[in-house]
Amino acid sequence: MKETFDKNFIDNIDEQGNVLYLDEERLERKIVGFPKYKNKPNGLGIFNFLKQNVIYVNSKRWWIARKLYRFFVDKAKWFKEDKIKGKLYKKAIMISPPMEKNTGTLVMPLNVDITDMSEKTVVPMDMLKESLRHVDYISGMDTCLCRESADCKDFPHDLGCLFLGDAAKTAVKHGLGRQITYEEACDRIDRAADLGLMAQAVWIEVEQLLWGIKNDEMDRFLEVCFCCPCCCIVGKLSINLKDEDRVRFHPSGWTAVADRTTCVGCQQCVKACPLEAIKMGEDGKIIINQEKCVGCGLCKTKCNVGAIKIKQTMPVREGGLREYFEKEFNLDLKIWKD
């Protein structure tokens, strides 16, 4: 659908892609009022026993995880195509409104070009590395479930997620990953940036069952994924989400901006955007809706004429990942050293 260049949702960016001012009001609109998260009680420990000894995925049950991930990707279209199946699907992944849960994703582009920015600018890569410096425990998977389940041909399968916090020890216990050092974690971040991948810090309630995390340890768990545009489950899901669910995907202060004088209207970025934030204007040039864009950078990787850049359009939270999850998802995670 063609759209007019609308200053209502890009009023802090001009038609040449220049950021006129940092939009603090837009930052406030990203805070949607999630309820304060509290760990569920362990009770008699029956459910914890099932999660840690029966239901969970381990190295021997890896095929279950692959099939589950493939299912999530293939059936995401149910959101739009089938009302009944769509509701069941939402319940399965625990992201159904009203906002009763705290599942959320913070998107961090790793290949930001900072040549035209102040030296004081905190780029997402540095913010991520600094946040990891204060984490008590880091474990890493040596296989990306998304890429392996989709048999990705464009990106390596061996660049897996990072698990952060005490509950990450469960992943090691079940043979899903191994403990790694801070330096090793930074090497993964650098490799992801070189490959043109984005990073996502995610807290997903349904993964308690997948990894076997105990009820009283969910606030000690966070993961960082290195996502490709072709296989990322979160990206595939977000394409089919309604606006009320998309608020769970937050930018870290950066979004894509377009130089409409350079754009040739090839529409490759439109196809790449996981949140359908890019449309074609009446003049055949792209328009990026800043309310929907999360700054993942996938559109930038598809632009052959350099018409898209990832720029800071909202204030970056100085407290790093911790402050993002406390203020935007109402999660007081116990993974950081005080």
mmCIF file of C-alpha atoms in Angstrom:
data_model
loop_
_atom_site.group_PDB
_atom_site.id
_atom_site.type_symbol
_atom_site.label_atom_id
_atom_site.label_comp_id
_atom_site.label_asym_id
_atom_site.label_seq_id
_atom_site.Cartn_x
_atom_site.Cartn_y
_atom_site.Cartn_z
ATOM 1 C CA MET A 1 0.000 0.000 0.000
ATOM 2 C CA LYS A 2 1.311 3.445 -0.929
ATOM 3 C CA GLU A 3 1.608 5.992 1.862
ATOM 4 C CA THR A 4 2.119 9.721 2.029
ATOM 5 C CA PHE A 5 5.207 11.116 3.728
ATOM 6 C CA ASP A 6 3.625 11.645 7.144
ATOM 7 C CA LYS A 7 5.354 14.008 9.569
ATOM 8 C CA ASN A 8 3.155 12.717 12.422
ATOM 9 C CA PHE A 9 5.238 9.631 13.052
ATOM 10 C CA ILE A 10 8.615 10.841 11.764
ATOM 11 C CA ASP A 11 8.548 14.397 13.001
ATOM 12 C CA ASN A 12 12.040 14.113 14.482
ATOM 13 C CA ILE A 13 13.547 13.064 11.117
ATOM 14 C CA ASP A 14 13.553 15.099 7.918
ATOM 15 C CA GLU A 15 13.159 13.742 4.380
ATOM 16 C CA GLN A 16 16.929 13.418 3.974
ATOM 17 C CA GLY A 17 17.164 11.083 6.983
ATOM 18 C CA ASN A 18 18.656 13.618 9.398
ATOM 19 C CA VAL A 19 17.655 13.248 13.063
ATOM 20 C CA LEU A 20 16.430 16.638 14.208
ATOM 21 C CA TYR A 21 16.169 15.854 17.914
ATOM 22 C CA LEU A 22 16.067 12.881 20.286
ATOM 23 C CA ASP A 23 12.439 11.948 20.792
ATOM 24 C CA GLU A 24 11.838 11.475 24.536
ATOM 25 C CA GLU A 25 8.070 11.351 24.038
ATOM 26 C CA ARG A 26 8.450 8.320 21.772
ATOM 27 C CA LEU A 27 10.595 6.674 24.430
ATOM 28 C CA GLU A 28 7.829 7.171 26.970
ATOM 29 C CA ARG A 29 5.278 5.607 24.620
ATOM 30 C CA LYS A 30 7.330 2.422 24.624
ATOM 31 C CA ILE A 31 6.527 1.972 28.323
ATOM 32 C CA VAL A 32 3.248 0.061 28.174
ATOM 33 C CA GLY A 33 2.563 -0.748 31.811
ATOM 34 C CA PHE A 34 3.550 -4.377 32.215
ATOM 35 C CA PRO A 35 2.603 -5.702 35.655
ATOM 36 C CA LYS A 36 5.412 -6.144 38.164
ATOM 37 C CA TYR A 37 6.790 -9.640 37.676
ATOM 38 C CA LYS A 38 6.966 -11.978 40.648
ATOM 39 C CA ASN A 39 8.323 -15.505 40.646
ATOM 40 C CA LYS A 40 5.707 -18.212 41.007
ATOM 41 C CA PRO A 41 5.938 -20.140 44.310
ATOM 42 C CA ASN A 42 7.610 -23.529 44.224
ATOM 43 C CA GLY A 43 4.823 -25.086 46.291
ATOM 44 C CA LEU A 44 5.370 -28.820 46.699
ATOM 45 C CA GLY A 45 7.921 -28.743 43.931
ATOM 46 C CA ILE A 46 5.940 -31.012 41.601
ATOM 47 C CA PHE A 47 6.036 -28.653 38.629
ATOM 48 C CA ASN A 48 9.694 -27.876 39.224
ATOM 49 C CA PHE A 49 10.413 -31.610 39.193
ATOM 50 C CA LEU A 50 8.556 -32.023 35.906
ATOM 51 C CA LYS A 51 10.293 -29.040 34.321
ATOM 52 C CA GLN A 52 13.747 -30.143 35.412
ATOM 53 C CA ASN A 53 13.437 -33.889 34.979
ATOM 54 C CA VAL A 54 10.660 -34.669 32.470
ATOM 55 C CA ILE A 55 9.573 -31.787 30.215
ATOM 56 C CA TYR A 56 12.863 -30.000 29.596
ATOM 57 C CA VAL A 57 15.017 -30.299 26.490
ATOM 58 C CA ASN A 58 18.525 -31.657 26.869
ATOM 59 C CA SER A 59 21.305 -32.630 24.497
ATOM 60 C CA LYS A 60 19.702 -36.029 23.851
ATOM 61 C CA ARG A 61 16.309 -34.439 23.111
ATOM 62 C CA TRP A 62 17.684 -31.773 20.804
ATOM 63 C CA TRP A 63 15.454 -33.000 17.999
ATOM 64 C CA ILE A 64 12.398 -31.961 20.070
ATOM 65 C CA ALA A 65 13.632 -28.380 20.250
ATOM 66 C CA ARG A 66 14.328 -28.333 16.512
ATOM 67 C CA LYS A 67 10.823 -29.535 15.690
ATOM 68 C CA LEU A 68 9.279 -27.117 18.184
ATOM 69 C CA TYR A 69 11.135 -24.148 16.723
ATOM 70 C CA ARG A 70 10.244 -25.215 13.189
ATOM 71 C CA PHE A 71 6.593 -25.395 14.249
ATOM 72 C CA PHE A 72 6.687 -21.873 15.691
ATOM 73 C CA VAL A 73 8.085 -20.512 12.424
ATOM 74 C CA ASP A 74 5.816 -22.440 10.078
ATOM 75 C CA LYS A 75 2.583 -21.796 11.991
ATOM 76 C CA ALA A 76 3.100 -18.109 12.753
ATOM 77 C CA LYS A 77 0.799 -17.372 9.815
ATOM 78 C CA TRP A 78 -2.097 -18.674 11.943
ATOM 79 C CA PHE A 79 -2.158 -15.261 13.626
ATOM 80 C CA LYS A 80 -3.689 -13.693 10.541
ATOM 81 C CA GLU A 81 -5.174 -16.650 8.687
ATOM 82 C CA ASP A 82 -7.097 -18.567 11.342
ATOM 83 C CA LYS A 83 -8.898 -16.927 14.273
ATOM 84 C CA ILE A 84 -9.249 -20.053 16.439
ATOM 85 C CA LYS A 85 -5.797 -21.497 15.740
ATOM 86 C CA GLY A 86 -4.326 -18.028 16.142
ATOM 87 C CA LYS A 87 -5.706 -17.744 19.675
ATOM 88 C CA LEU A 88 -4.394 -21.188 20.596
ATOM 89 C CA TYR A 89 -1.012 -20.283 19.163
ATOM 90 C CA LYS A 90 -0.890 -17.104 21.243
ATOM 91 C CA LYS A 91 -1.672 -19.047 24.394
ATOM 92 C CA ALA A 92 1.083 -21.510 23.560
ATOM 93 C CA ILE A 93 3.751 -18.807 23.384
ATOM 94 C CA MET A 94 2.219 -16.691 26.175
ATOM 95 C CA ILE A 95 1.930 -13.338 24.444
ATOM 96 C CA SER A 96 -1.798 -12.732 24.511
ATOM 97 C CA PRO A 97 -3.374 -9.418 25.584
ATOM 98 C CA PRO A 98 -4.331 -8.034 27.996
ATOM 99 C CA MET A 99 -0.757 -7.680 29.156
ATOM 100 C CA GLU A 100 -0.731 -10.276 31.914
ATOM 101 C CA LYS A 101 2.802 -11.445 31.186
ATOM 102 C CA ASN A 102 6.237 -9.808 30.954
ATOM 103 C CA THR A 103 7.660 -11.507 27.880
ATOM 104 C CA GLY A 104 9.668 -8.915 25.982
ATOM 105 C CA THR A 105 12.495 -8.306 23.548
ATOM 106 C CA LEU A 106 15.084 -5.532 23.405
ATOM 107 C CA VAL A 107 16.641 -5.183 19.949
ATOM 108 C CA MET A 108 20.247 -4.045 19.539
ATOM 109 C CA PRO A 109 21.801 -3.493 16.085
ATOM 110 C CA LEU A 110 25.472 -4.456 16.220
ATOM 111 C CA ASN A 111 26.732 -2.961 12.962
ATOM 112 C CA VAL A 112 25.914 0.699 13.657
ATOM 113 C CA ASP A 113 27.995 3.183 11.693
ATOM 114 C CA ILE A 114 29.124 5.801 14.204
ATOM 115 C CA THR A 115 31.392 7.821 11.916
ATOM 116 C CA ASP A 116 28.981 10.758 11.951
ATOM 117 C CA MET A 117 28.262 10.672 15.665
ATOM 118 C CA SER A 118 29.740 12.138 18.821
ATOM 119 C CA GLU A 119 32.449 10.139 20.595
ATOM 120 C CA LYS A 120 30.186 10.185 23.650
ATOM 121 C CA THR A 121 27.479 8.191 21.853
ATOM 122 C CA VAL A 122 26.877 4.808 23.521
ATOM 123 C CA VAL A 123 26.353 2.293 20.715
ATOM 124 C CA PRO A 124 24.356 -0.903 21.345
ATOM 125 C CA MET A 125 27.419 -3.165 21.073
ATOM 126 C CA ASP A 126 29.217 -1.290 23.840
ATOM 127 C CA MET A 127 26.079 -1.197 25.969
ATOM 128 C CA LEU A 128 25.668 -4.953 25.613
ATOM 129 C CA LYS A 129 29.285 -5.679 26.468
ATOM 130 C CA GLU A 130 29.193 -3.410 29.500
ATOM 131 C CA SER A 131 25.992 -5.076 30.753
ATOM 132 C CA LEU A 132 27.563 -8.528 30.412
ATOM 133 C CA ARG A 133 30.556 -7.384 32.438
ATOM 134 C CA HIS A 134 28.338 -7.275 35.540
ATOM 135 C CA VAL A 135 26.596 -10.638 35.055
ATOM 136 C CA ASP A 136 27.329 -13.368 37.611
ATOM 137 C CA TYR A 137 27.193 -16.305 35.208
ATOM 138 C CA ILE A 138 27.273 -16.683 31.409
ATOM 139 C CA SER A 139 26.719 -19.836 29.419
ATOM 140 C CA GLY A 140 26.634 -20.200 25.660
ATOM 141 C CA MET A 141 25.023 -22.557 23.197
ATOM 142 C CA ASP A 142 27.235 -23.800 20.389
ATOM 143 C CA THR A 143 24.276 -24.158 18.030
ATOM 144 C CA CYS A 144 21.615 -21.648 17.051
ATOM 145 C CA LEU A 145 18.276 -23.430 17.292
ATOM 146 C CA CYS A 146 16.607 -21.116 14.789
ATOM 147 C CA ARG A 147 19.258 -21.561 12.118
ATOM 148 C CA GLU A 148 19.649 -25.281 12.703
ATOM 149 C CA SER A 149 15.917 -25.995 12.649
ATOM 150 C CA ALA A 150 15.573 -23.976 9.419
ATOM 151 C CA ASP A 151 18.798 -25.451 7.976
ATOM 152 C CA CYS A 152 20.064 -21.932 7.286
ATOM 153 C CA LYS A 153 22.259 -21.630 4.194
ATOM 154 C CA ASP A 154 23.343 -18.010 4.653
ATOM 155 C CA PHE A 155 24.669 -17.818 8.216
ATOM 156 C CA PRO A 156 26.678 -20.215 10.435
ATOM 157 C CA HIS A 157 24.790 -22.539 12.762
ATOM 158 C CA ASP A 158 27.463 -22.531 15.479
ATOM 159 C CA LEU A 159 26.867 -18.972 16.733
ATOM 160 C CA GLY A 160 24.382 -19.756 19.506
ATOM 161 C CA CYS A 161 22.591 -17.785 22.210
ATOM 162 C CA LEU A 162 24.040 -16.591 25.500
ATOM 163 C CA PHE A 163 22.260 -17.449 28.751
ATOM 164 C CA LEU A 164 22.754 -14.970 31.566
ATOM 165 C CA GLY A 165 22.318 -15.360 35.323
ATOM 166 C CA ASP A 166 22.107 -18.230 37.794
ATOM 167 C CA ALA A 167 19.351 -20.028 35.885
ATOM 168 C CA ALA A 168 21.763 -20.296 32.952
ATOM 169 C CA LYS A 169 23.484 -23.012 34.964
ATOM 170 C CA THR A 170 20.455 -25.161 34.164
ATOM 171 C CA ALA A 171 21.336 -25.001 30.468
ATOM 172 C CA VAL A 172 24.813 -26.287 31.305
ATOM 173 C CA LYS A 173 23.396 -29.004 33.559
ATOM 174 C CA HIS A 174 21.182 -30.268 30.732
ATOM 175 C CA GLY A 175 23.988 -30.206 28.204
ATOM 176 C CA LEU A 176 22.499 -27.350 26.171
ATOM 177 C CA GLY A 177 25.467 -25.062 26.585
ATOM 178 C CA ARG A 178 28.705 -24.511 28.451
ATOM 179 C CA GLN A 179 29.943 -21.876 30.824
ATOM 180 C CA ILE A 180 31.955 -19.216 29.031
ATOM 181 C CA THR A 181 33.981 -16.219 30.127
ATOM 182 C CA TYR A 182 33.131 -12.579 29.611
ATOM 183 C CA GLU A 183 35.845 -12.385 26.947
ATOM 184 C CA GLU A 184 34.338 -15.340 25.068
ATOM 185 C CA ALA A 185 30.917 -13.687 25.189
ATOM 186 C CA CYS A 186 32.392 -10.490 23.722
ATOM 187 C CA ASP A 187 34.019 -12.529 20.953
ATOM 188 C CA ARG A 188 30.555 -13.834 20.031
ATOM 189 C CA ILE A 189 29.202 -10.296 19.914
ATOM 190 C CA ASP A 190 32.040 -9.196 17.637
ATOM 191 C CA ARG A 191 31.520 -12.183 15.360
ATOM 192 C CA ALA A 192 27.791 -11.481 15.127
ATOM 193 C CA ALA A 193 28.539 -7.873 14.185
ATOM 194 C CA ASP A 194 30.969 -8.972 11.467
ATOM 195 C CA LEU A 195 28.275 -11.264 10.048
ATOM 196 C CA GLY A 196 25.683 -8.478 9.960
ATOM 197 C CA LEU A 197 23.465 -10.058 12.616
ATOM 198 C CA MET A 198 21.440 -8.233 15.242
ATOM 199 C CA ALA A 199 21.370 -8.965 18.968
ATOM 200 C CA GLN A 200 18.178 -9.419 20.970
ATOM 201 C CA ALA A 201 18.018 -9.540 24.751
ATOM 202 C CA VAL A 202 14.910 -11.594 25.465
ATOM 203 C CA TRP A 203 12.995 -12.766 28.504
ATOM 204 C CA ILE A 204 10.397 -15.322 27.410
ATOM 205 C CA GLU A 205 8.189 -17.062 29.927
ATOM 206 C CA VAL A 206 7.440 -20.131 27.825
ATOM 207 C CA GLU A 207 11.152 -20.964 27.698
ATOM 208 C CA GLN A 208 10.943 -21.965 31.337
ATOM 209 C CA LEU A 209 9.506 -25.251 30.052
ATOM 210 C CA LEU A 210 12.004 -25.582 27.231
ATOM 211 C CA TRP A 211 15.103 -25.150 29.383
ATOM 212 C CA GLY A 212 13.717 -26.496 32.675
ATOM 213 C CA ILE A 213 14.083 -23.394 34.849
ATOM 214 C CA LYS A 214 12.603 -23.559 38.351
ATOM 215 C CA ASN A 215 9.757 -21.234 39.360
ATOM 216 C CA ASP A 216 11.880 -19.278 41.837
ATOM 217 C CA GLU A 217 14.721 -18.755 39.353
ATOM 218 C CA MET A 218 12.894 -17.052 36.502
ATOM 219 C CA ASP A 219 14.047 -13.625 37.701
ATOM 220 C CA ARG A 220 17.646 -14.876 37.445
ATOM 221 C CA PHE A 221 17.478 -15.638 33.752
ATOM 222 C CA LEU A 222 17.933 -13.693 30.529
ATOM 223 C CA GLU A 223 19.213 -14.659 27.108
ATOM 224 C CA VAL A 224 20.912 -12.817 24.285
ATOM 225 C CA CYS A 225 20.326 -14.135 20.766
ATOM 226 C CA PHE A 226 22.237 -13.328 17.586
ATOM 227 C CA CYS A 227 19.575 -13.297 14.916
ATOM 228 C CA CYS A 228 19.596 -13.539 11.136
ATOM 229 C CA PRO A 229 16.828 -12.128 8.916
ATOM 230 C CA CYS A 230 15.947 -15.481 7.384
ATOM 231 C CA CYS A 231 15.486 -17.828 10.355
ATOM 232 C CA CYS A 232 14.795 -15.795 13.518
ATOM 233 C CA ILE A 233 11.628 -17.082 15.162
ATOM 234 C CA VAL A 234 10.987 -13.735 16.837
ATOM 235 C CA GLY A 235 11.162 -12.024 13.451
ATOM 236 C CA LYS A 236 8.832 -14.538 11.832
ATOM 237 C CA LEU A 237 6.330 -14.144 14.665
ATOM 238 C CA SER A 238 6.461 -10.364 14.686
ATOM 239 C CA ILE A 239 5.439 -10.136 11.033
ATOM 240 C CA ASN A 240 2.100 -11.660 11.994
ATOM 241 C CA LEU A 241 1.526 -9.882 15.304
ATOM 242 C CA LYS A 242 -1.109 -7.254 15.873
ATOM 243 C CA ASP A 243 -0.109 -3.804 17.067
ATOM 244 C CA GLU A 244 -1.078 -4.544 20.678
ATOM 245 C CA ASP A 245 1.417 -7.404 20.737
ATOM 246 C CA ARG A 246 4.188 -5.606 18.913
ATOM 247 C CA VAL A 247 4.787 -3.400 21.935
ATOM 248 C CA ARG A 248 6.770 -6.326 23.299
ATOM 249 C CA PHE A 249 9.541 -5.534 20.791
ATOM 250 C CA HIS A 250 11.487 -2.489 21.918
ATOM 251 C CA PRO A 251 14.310 -0.563 20.265
ATOM 252 C CA SER A 252 17.325 0.310 22.400
ATOM 253 C CA GLY A 253 17.156 3.941 21.307
ATOM 254 C CA TRP A 254 18.133 3.306 17.697
ATOM 255 C CA THR A 255 15.913 3.047 14.645
ATOM 256 C CA ALA A 256 16.321 2.894 10.889
ATOM 257 C CA VAL A 257 16.114 6.184 9.013
ATOM 258 C CA ALA A 258 15.937 6.641 5.248
ATOM 259 C CA ASP A 259 17.522 9.147 2.937
ATOM 260 C CA ARG A 260 14.632 9.472 0.504
ATOM 261 C CA THR A 261 16.778 11.367 -1.994
ATOM 262 C CA THR A 262 19.045 8.314 -2.331
ATOM 263 C CA CYS A 263 16.315 5.641 -2.270
ATOM 264 C CA VAL A 264 15.686 4.008 -5.672
ATOM 265 C CA GLY A 265 12.468 2.246 -4.634
ATOM 266 C CA CYS A 266 13.753 -1.330 -5.033
ATOM 267 C CA GLN A 267 11.639 -2.422 -2.007
ATOM 268 C CA GLN A 268 14.234 -4.922 -0.737
ATOM 269 C CA CYS A 269 14.120 -3.261 2.680
ATOM 270 C CA VAL A 270 10.315 -3.529 2.708
ATOM 271 C CA LYS A 271 10.581 -7.296 2.306
ATOM 272 C CA ALA A 272 13.295 -7.582 4.968
ATOM 273 C CA CYS A 273 11.570 -5.640 7.757
ATOM 274 C CA PRO A 274 10.300 -8.083 10.450
ATOM 275 C CA LEU A 275 7.780 -5.586 11.826
ATOM 276 C CA GLU A 276 6.404 -4.238 8.548
ATOM 277 C CA ALA A 277 7.596 -0.794 9.564
ATOM 278 C CA ILE A 278 8.589 0.211 6.011
ATOM 279 C CA LYS A 279 6.108 1.178 3.318
ATOM 280 C CA MET A 280 6.337 2.747 -0.115
ATOM 281 C CA GLY A 281 5.311 6.377 -0.399
ATOM 282 C CA GLU A 282 3.288 7.852 -3.235
ATOM 283 C CA ASP A 283 6.515 9.114 -4.792
ATOM 284 C CA GLY A 284 8.013 5.604 -4.946
ATOM 285 C CA LYS A 285 10.360 6.252 -2.007
ATOM 286 C CA ILE A 286 10.333 4.345 1.264
ATOM 287 C CA ILE A 287 8.801 5.616 4.502
ATOM 288 C CA ILE A 288 9.925 4.136 7.827
ATOM 289 C CA ASN A 289 7.328 4.244 10.586
ATOM 290 C CA GLN A 290 9.298 5.174 13.678
ATOM 291 C CA GLU A 291 6.542 3.911 15.981
ATOM 292 C CA LYS A 292 6.989 0.346 14.681
ATOM 293 C CA CYS A 293 10.705 0.263 13.890
ATOM 294 C CA VAL A 294 12.917 -1.442 16.488
ATOM 295 C CA GLY A 295 16.228 -0.651 14.823
ATOM 296 C CA CYS A 296 17.195 -4.264 14.096
ATOM 297 C CA GLY A 297 19.202 -3.183 11.052
ATOM 298 C CA LEU A 298 17.969 -5.963 8.766
ATOM 299 C CA CYS A 299 16.688 -3.425 6.243
ATOM 300 C CA LYS A 300 20.092 -1.756 6.153
ATOM 301 C CA THR A 301 21.756 -5.019 5.153
ATOM 302 C CA LYS A 302 19.453 -5.266 2.121
ATOM 303 C CA CYS A 303 19.929 -1.715 0.847
ATOM 304 C CA ASN A 304 22.480 -1.658 -1.963
ATOM 305 C CA VAL A 305 22.511 2.118 -2.396
ATOM 306 C CA GLY A 306 23.130 3.169 1.219
ATOM 307 C CA ALA A 307 19.764 4.888 1.610
ATOM 308 C CA ILE A 308 19.213 3.444 5.117
ATOM 309 C CA LYS A 309 21.210 4.109 8.252
ATOM 310 C CA ILE A 310 20.662 3.086 11.867
ATOM 311 C CA LYS A 311 20.665 6.220 13.989
ATOM 312 C CA GLN A 312 19.949 7.155 17.573
ATOM 313 C CA THR A 313 16.442 8.617 17.563
ATOM 314 C CA MET A 314 15.561 8.164 21.246
ATOM 315 C CA PRO A 315 17.589 8.566 24.445
ATOM 316 C CA VAL A 316 19.642 5.491 25.345
ATOM 317 C CA ARG A 317 19.199 4.308 28.930
ATOM 318 C CA GLU A 318 22.455 4.834 30.796
ATOM 319 C CA GLY A 319 21.836 1.869 33.091
ATOM 320 C CA GLY A 320 22.203 -0.607 30.236
ATOM 321 C CA LEU A 321 20.126 -3.776 29.885
ATOM 322 C CA ARG A 322 19.184 -3.710 33.542
ATOM 323 C CA GLU A 323 17.461 -0.339 33.273
ATOM 324 C CA TYR A 324 15.678 -1.302 30.036
ATOM 325 C CA PHE A 325 14.119 -4.388 31.567
ATOM 326 C CA GLU A 326 13.265 -2.647 34.836
ATOM 327 C CA LYS A 327 11.549 0.349 33.219
ATOM 328 C CA GLU A 328 10.113 -1.080 30.005
ATOM 329 C CA PHE A 329 9.199 -4.634 31.005
ATOM 330 C CA ASN A 330 8.893 -4.188 34.798
ATOM 331 C CA LEU A 331 11.370 -7.004 35.405
ATOM 332 C CA ASP A 332 13.694 -6.785 38.388
ATOM 333 C CA LEU A 333 16.166 -9.400 37.210
ATOM 334 C CA LYS A 334 18.650 -10.827 39.708
ATOM 335 C CA ILE A 335 21.389 -11.593 37.223
ATOM 336 C CA TRP A 336 23.599 -8.537 37.757
ATOM 337 C CA LYS A 337 26.164 -7.927 40.438
ATOM 338 C CA ASP A 338 25.285 -4.884 42.527
#
